[in-house]
């Protein structure tokens, strides 16, 4: 009988309990009413009293073995059910690429922040404009070359509708709705039918400024832009205004700042001139005020417009304007902060 129990122990040991059904099979075979253990207990009654102790111990260890085998199997099966088999919690987690602001947005926000300290708010123009707001109301003569098909993207079926070539139409839209005092910025995307190269693109961004009130003079324009230049490019920055022409401002000027790269000494970026051209500006033409329902006898004001790409290229040392539109992750990840 001792031999028989030994064999049974070996059998239980090697019995593979890898499913619920197998565990139940083992239980029925050994622990149920008609199971092997009860059979052995029946035989045990016939054992001589002096041998009972040894037999008893053997039978008990067989019973404990079966019970612990079933319990261990049940625990393992439950564990398996609560976890998918292929989950390896020691693997590193997925890599989340955090986004960041686009460099154009960063420069735009910085410019807005500086002018907002002078009381400027932000208005939105529209990218799809009509001829009136983009040209006519801004005092462009009917035959002005800027209306030429080569510069402007017109809608084929209706040449009165176009993609705005500058944000200046935003001036008109603000003045149509609001009487002075006006202090507003109009940032946005503009479009010109130009060949794409490292220096110019058919899509770019501008920020327009408009200031209208009583007694606004050219000195106010200069002071405002000088404040901006020193805040944006640094305290030592100098400005210079060169006479220019825009149909919607009179007088008109272009503003240069002393080169922020070489400090005005002359370098490759400023083409050895020491100056960088950054914006166009001027006193709003009386015809424009009149077109928008503002009396030029009572009010005057100034406007300016600057390209954001150029400014961003200088700020971040970007040498190819196309980089701003390609959404190359390597390029964009330089601007994380
Ligand atoms: N709209 C002009 C341009 O695109 C810039 C400008 C804006 C000039 C406002 C004067 C006043 O070049």
XYZ file of C-alpha atoms and ligand atoms in Angstrom:
349
model
C 0.000 0.000 0.000
C 2.905 2.313 0.715
C 4.054 1.675 -2.846
C 0.614 2.495 -4.203
C 0.571 5.848 -2.387
C 4.051 6.656 -3.707
C 2.879 5.981 -7.277
C -0.156 8.168 -6.731
C 2.047 10.977 -5.385
C 4.157 10.775 -8.541
C 1.057 10.795 -10.709
C -0.342 13.907 -8.974
C 3.026 15.605 -9.237
C 3.147 15.229 -13.024
C -0.570 15.883 -13.627
C -0.757 19.021 -15.791
C -3.438 21.368 -14.420
C -3.511 24.102 -17.072
C -7.257 24.614 -17.430
C -10.263 24.835 -15.107
C -11.503 21.522 -16.478
C -8.204 19.775 -15.595
C -8.365 21.086 -12.041
C -11.910 19.764 -11.711
C -10.822 16.421 -13.156
C -8.063 16.146 -10.530
C -10.495 17.070 -7.769
C -13.073 14.495 -8.854
C -10.446 11.809 -9.255
C -8.938 12.257 -5.776
C -11.141 14.263 -3.466
C -14.747 13.381 -4.387
C -16.870 10.823 -2.497
C -15.916 8.045 -4.852
C -12.390 9.402 -5.313
C -9.087 7.680 -4.724
C -8.491 9.176 -1.280
C -11.735 7.830 0.110
C -10.830 4.444 -1.343
C -7.491 4.559 0.442
C -9.114 5.662 3.700
C -11.347 2.594 3.442
C -8.287 0.379 3.061
C -6.581 2.265 5.892
C -9.195 0.864 8.312
C -7.783 -2.579 7.690
C -4.197 -1.570 8.494
C -2.611 -2.973 11.658
C -2.699 -0.492 14.600
C 1.114 -0.314 14.878
C 1.394 0.634 11.176
C -1.438 3.182 11.250
C 0.823 6.118 12.112
C 3.089 5.680 9.087
C 0.176 5.048 6.684
C -1.761 7.978 8.105
C 1.107 10.356 7.459
C 1.519 9.142 3.870
C -2.192 9.463 3.084
C -2.304 12.963 4.577
C 0.631 14.150 2.535
C -1.029 12.785 -0.638
C -4.216 14.669 0.244
C -2.282 17.915 0.965
C -0.446 17.557 -2.334
C -3.657 17.221 -4.337
C -5.282 20.155 -2.521
C -2.294 22.474 -2.911
C -1.950 21.548 -6.590
C -5.582 22.483 -7.236
C -5.318 25.733 -5.230
C -2.128 26.813 -7.013
C -3.662 26.038 -10.410
C -6.790 28.046 -9.591
C -4.738 31.034 -8.517
C -2.627 30.942 -11.691
C -5.736 30.646 -13.878
C -7.403 33.629 -12.222
C -4.263 35.695 -12.714
C -4.211 34.790 -16.366
C -7.861 35.781 -16.843
C -7.366 39.239 -15.354
C -4.351 40.046 -17.580
C -3.910 39.738 -21.337
C -1.207 37.189 -22.009
C 0.977 39.431 -24.171
C 1.255 42.286 -21.660
C 4.816 42.831 -20.569
C 4.735 45.522 -17.917
C 8.507 45.826 -17.971
C 8.512 47.256 -21.522
C 9.073 51.041 -21.807
C 5.875 53.016 -22.490
C 4.966 54.527 -25.884
C 6.805 57.727 -26.756
C 4.430 60.711 -26.770
C 5.726 63.515 -28.980
C 4.635 66.697 -27.293
C 3.649 69.481 -29.673
C 4.781 73.088 -29.419
C 3.994 76.449 -30.938
C 5.048 77.035 -34.536
C 7.878 79.626 -34.771
C 5.586 81.921 -36.795
C 3.006 81.776 -33.995
C 5.699 82.464 -31.394
C 6.933 85.576 -33.199
C 3.380 86.751 -33.895
C 2.456 86.387 -30.212
C 5.563 88.270 -29.142
C 4.768 91.178 -31.496
C 1.147 91.289 -30.274
C 2.333 91.235 -26.672
C 4.597 94.259 -27.204
C 1.916 96.368 -28.935
C -0.734 95.323 -26.421
C 1.269 97.214 -23.779
C 0.505 100.361 -25.833
C -3.217 99.553 -25.847
C -3.475 97.723 -29.185
C -6.057 94.962 -29.448
C -6.309 92.234 -32.097
C -8.877 92.027 -34.915
C -9.270 89.419 -37.615
C -9.475 90.197 -41.297
C -10.360 87.608 -43.888
C -8.124 85.559 -46.162
C -10.669 85.508 -48.992
C -11.227 89.180 -49.752
C -12.978 91.226 -52.373
C -11.263 93.701 -54.661
C -12.843 96.601 -52.767
C -11.268 95.833 -49.361
C -7.917 94.643 -50.694
C -7.430 97.468 -53.250
C -10.157 100.009 -54.031
C -10.929 101.247 -50.518
C -7.154 101.482 -49.934
C -6.881 104.080 -52.682
C -5.312 101.811 -55.329
C -5.943 103.428 -58.739
C -7.838 101.134 -61.160
C -4.722 100.417 -63.238
C -2.295 99.952 -60.326
C 0.233 97.192 -61.078
C -0.420 95.459 -57.743
C -3.812 94.417 -59.111
C -2.017 92.608 -61.894
C -2.859 88.960 -62.403
C 0.807 88.140 -61.798
C 0.743 89.239 -58.178
C -2.754 88.401 -57.071
C -4.551 85.063 -56.891
C -7.989 85.788 -58.289
C -10.928 83.401 -58.221
C -11.271 82.371 -61.868
C -15.045 82.559 -62.085
C -15.275 85.891 -60.247
C -12.241 88.221 -60.483
C -13.816 90.425 -57.820
C -12.935 87.754 -55.233
C -9.273 87.154 -54.424
C -6.847 85.848 -51.808
C -5.690 88.912 -49.893
C -2.246 90.132 -50.906
C -1.705 91.987 -47.604
C -3.418 92.446 -44.263
C -4.195 96.116 -45.036
C -7.759 95.169 -46.023
C -8.178 94.479 -42.314
C -7.731 98.242 -41.666
C -10.739 98.952 -43.865
C -12.875 96.283 -42.182
C -12.078 97.657 -38.714
C -12.723 101.309 -39.679
C -16.031 100.396 -41.340
C -17.275 99.007 -38.034
C -15.645 101.289 -35.505
C -15.197 105.037 -35.023
C -11.925 106.354 -33.529
C -10.101 106.040 -31.236
C -8.800 102.888 -32.917
C -5.699 100.951 -31.874
C -5.705 97.589 -33.511
C -3.475 94.836 -34.911
C -4.576 92.532 -37.728
C -2.354 89.461 -37.969
C -2.876 86.930 -40.735
C -1.857 84.877 -43.713
C -1.442 86.562 -47.097
C -0.954 85.249 -50.613
C 1.018 86.420 -53.621
C 1.446 84.804 -56.974
C 5.219 84.626 -56.766
C 7.802 81.943 -57.488
C 8.724 79.994 -54.371
C 12.388 80.201 -53.371
C 14.531 80.274 -50.231
C 13.797 84.013 -49.884
C 10.158 84.320 -50.918
C 7.008 82.240 -50.771
C 3.525 82.497 -52.259
C 2.101 82.217 -48.720
C 3.378 84.241 -45.809
C 2.196 86.124 -42.740
C 1.874 89.802 -41.957
C 0.828 91.826 -38.977
C -0.954 95.097 -39.638
C -1.166 97.967 -37.176
C -3.642 100.843 -37.241
C -3.856 103.834 -34.918
C -6.529 106.509 -35.496
C -7.426 109.334 -33.151
C -7.453 113.123 -33.003
C -4.045 114.792 -33.497
C -2.069 111.667 -34.333
C 1.186 112.720 -36.004
C 4.145 111.169 -37.781
C 6.092 111.644 -34.508
C 3.625 109.237 -32.825
C 4.233 106.707 -35.587
C 7.984 106.974 -35.163
C 7.849 106.765 -31.374
C 5.547 103.719 -31.454
C 7.741 101.852 -33.919
C 10.912 102.758 -32.042
C 9.400 101.363 -28.845
C 8.551 98.166 -30.695
C 12.025 97.830 -32.252
C 13.807 98.252 -28.908
C 11.452 95.818 -27.147
C 11.713 93.185 -29.861
C 15.326 93.476 -31.070
C 16.947 94.881 -27.918
C 17.557 98.186 -26.141
C 20.530 99.166 -28.349
C 18.530 98.860 -31.581
C 18.322 101.955 -33.759
C 15.686 102.668 -36.395
C 15.746 104.535 -39.664
C 12.783 105.612 -41.793
C 13.243 105.834 -45.561
C 10.689 107.589 -47.797
C 8.566 105.124 -49.745
C 5.242 104.845 -51.524
C 1.989 103.041 -50.711
C -1.345 104.200 -52.195
C -3.028 104.031 -48.771
C -0.529 106.105 -46.754
C 0.847 109.617 -47.233
C 3.607 110.221 -46.403
C 4.852 106.626 -46.577
C 8.061 105.105 -45.273
C 9.944 101.918 -44.911
C 11.538 101.198 -41.573
C 14.944 99.611 -41.087
C 16.405 98.466 -37.787
C 20.124 98.259 -37.071
C 21.191 94.696 -37.825
C 20.567 92.566 -34.746
C 23.154 90.015 -35.910
C 26.227 92.270 -36.299
C 25.011 95.258 -34.278
C 25.211 97.522 -37.347
C 28.796 96.782 -38.338
C 27.799 94.927 -41.496
C 27.477 91.172 -42.067
C 26.141 88.619 -44.555
C 22.590 88.845 -43.186
C 22.317 92.649 -43.645
C 24.378 92.482 -46.857
C 27.059 94.622 -45.202
C 24.707 97.597 -44.892
C 24.228 97.327 -41.106
C 20.451 97.746 -41.596
C 17.527 95.348 -41.966
C 14.288 96.373 -43.631
C 11.397 95.168 -41.476
C 8.193 97.062 -42.285
C 6.219 99.527 -44.367
C 4.306 102.335 -42.709
C 2.834 105.802 -43.096
C 0.052 108.222 -42.215
C -3.332 106.822 -43.328
C -4.342 108.558 -46.572
C -7.377 110.903 -46.185
C -9.080 109.054 -49.058
C -8.904 105.808 -47.074
C -10.424 107.441 -43.992
C -13.166 108.948 -46.145
C -13.869 105.582 -47.839
C -14.426 104.097 -44.378
C -16.716 106.842 -43.085
C -14.133 108.600 -40.898
C -13.773 112.384 -41.257
C -10.124 113.227 -42.167
C -10.691 116.811 -40.996
C -11.227 115.525 -37.454
C -9.122 112.397 -37.279
C -5.725 111.285 -38.448
C -3.677 108.150 -37.881
C -0.894 105.862 -38.901
C -0.629 102.311 -40.184
C 2.171 99.825 -40.528
C 2.578 96.317 -41.864
C 5.375 93.827 -41.285
C 6.180 90.374 -42.532
C 6.383 87.735 -39.819
C 8.544 85.205 -41.714
C 11.404 87.648 -42.217
C 11.316 88.595 -38.557
C 11.250 84.929 -37.515
C 14.129 84.108 -39.889
C 16.258 86.792 -38.262
C 15.258 85.793 -34.765
C 15.972 82.077 -35.180
C 18.650 82.121 -37.864
C 16.465 80.312 -40.410
C 17.930 80.700 -43.896
C 15.158 79.157 -46.021
C 11.588 80.551 -45.769
C 10.162 77.258 -47.091
C 11.066 75.548 -43.805
C 8.127 77.323 -42.130
C 5.618 75.539 -44.362
C 7.055 72.049 -44.632
C 6.118 70.781 -41.155
C 9.386 68.902 -40.876
C 9.370 67.494 -37.338
C 13.124 67.907 -36.985
C 12.846 71.616 -37.803
C 9.782 72.216 -35.623
C 11.224 70.425 -32.601
C 13.935 73.105 -32.430
C 11.276 75.497 -31.161
C 10.162 73.489 -28.112
C 10.503 75.358 -24.886
N 0.541 96.483 -46.958
C 1.915 96.888 -47.168
C 2.676 95.709 -47.798
O 2.157 94.620 -47.844
C 2.585 97.281 -45.865
C 1.999 98.494 -45.251
C 0.996 98.408 -44.294
C 2.455 99.768 -45.598
C 0.458 99.540 -43.723
C 1.948 100.887 -45.019
C 0.958 100.802 -44.118
O 3.794 95.852 -48.235
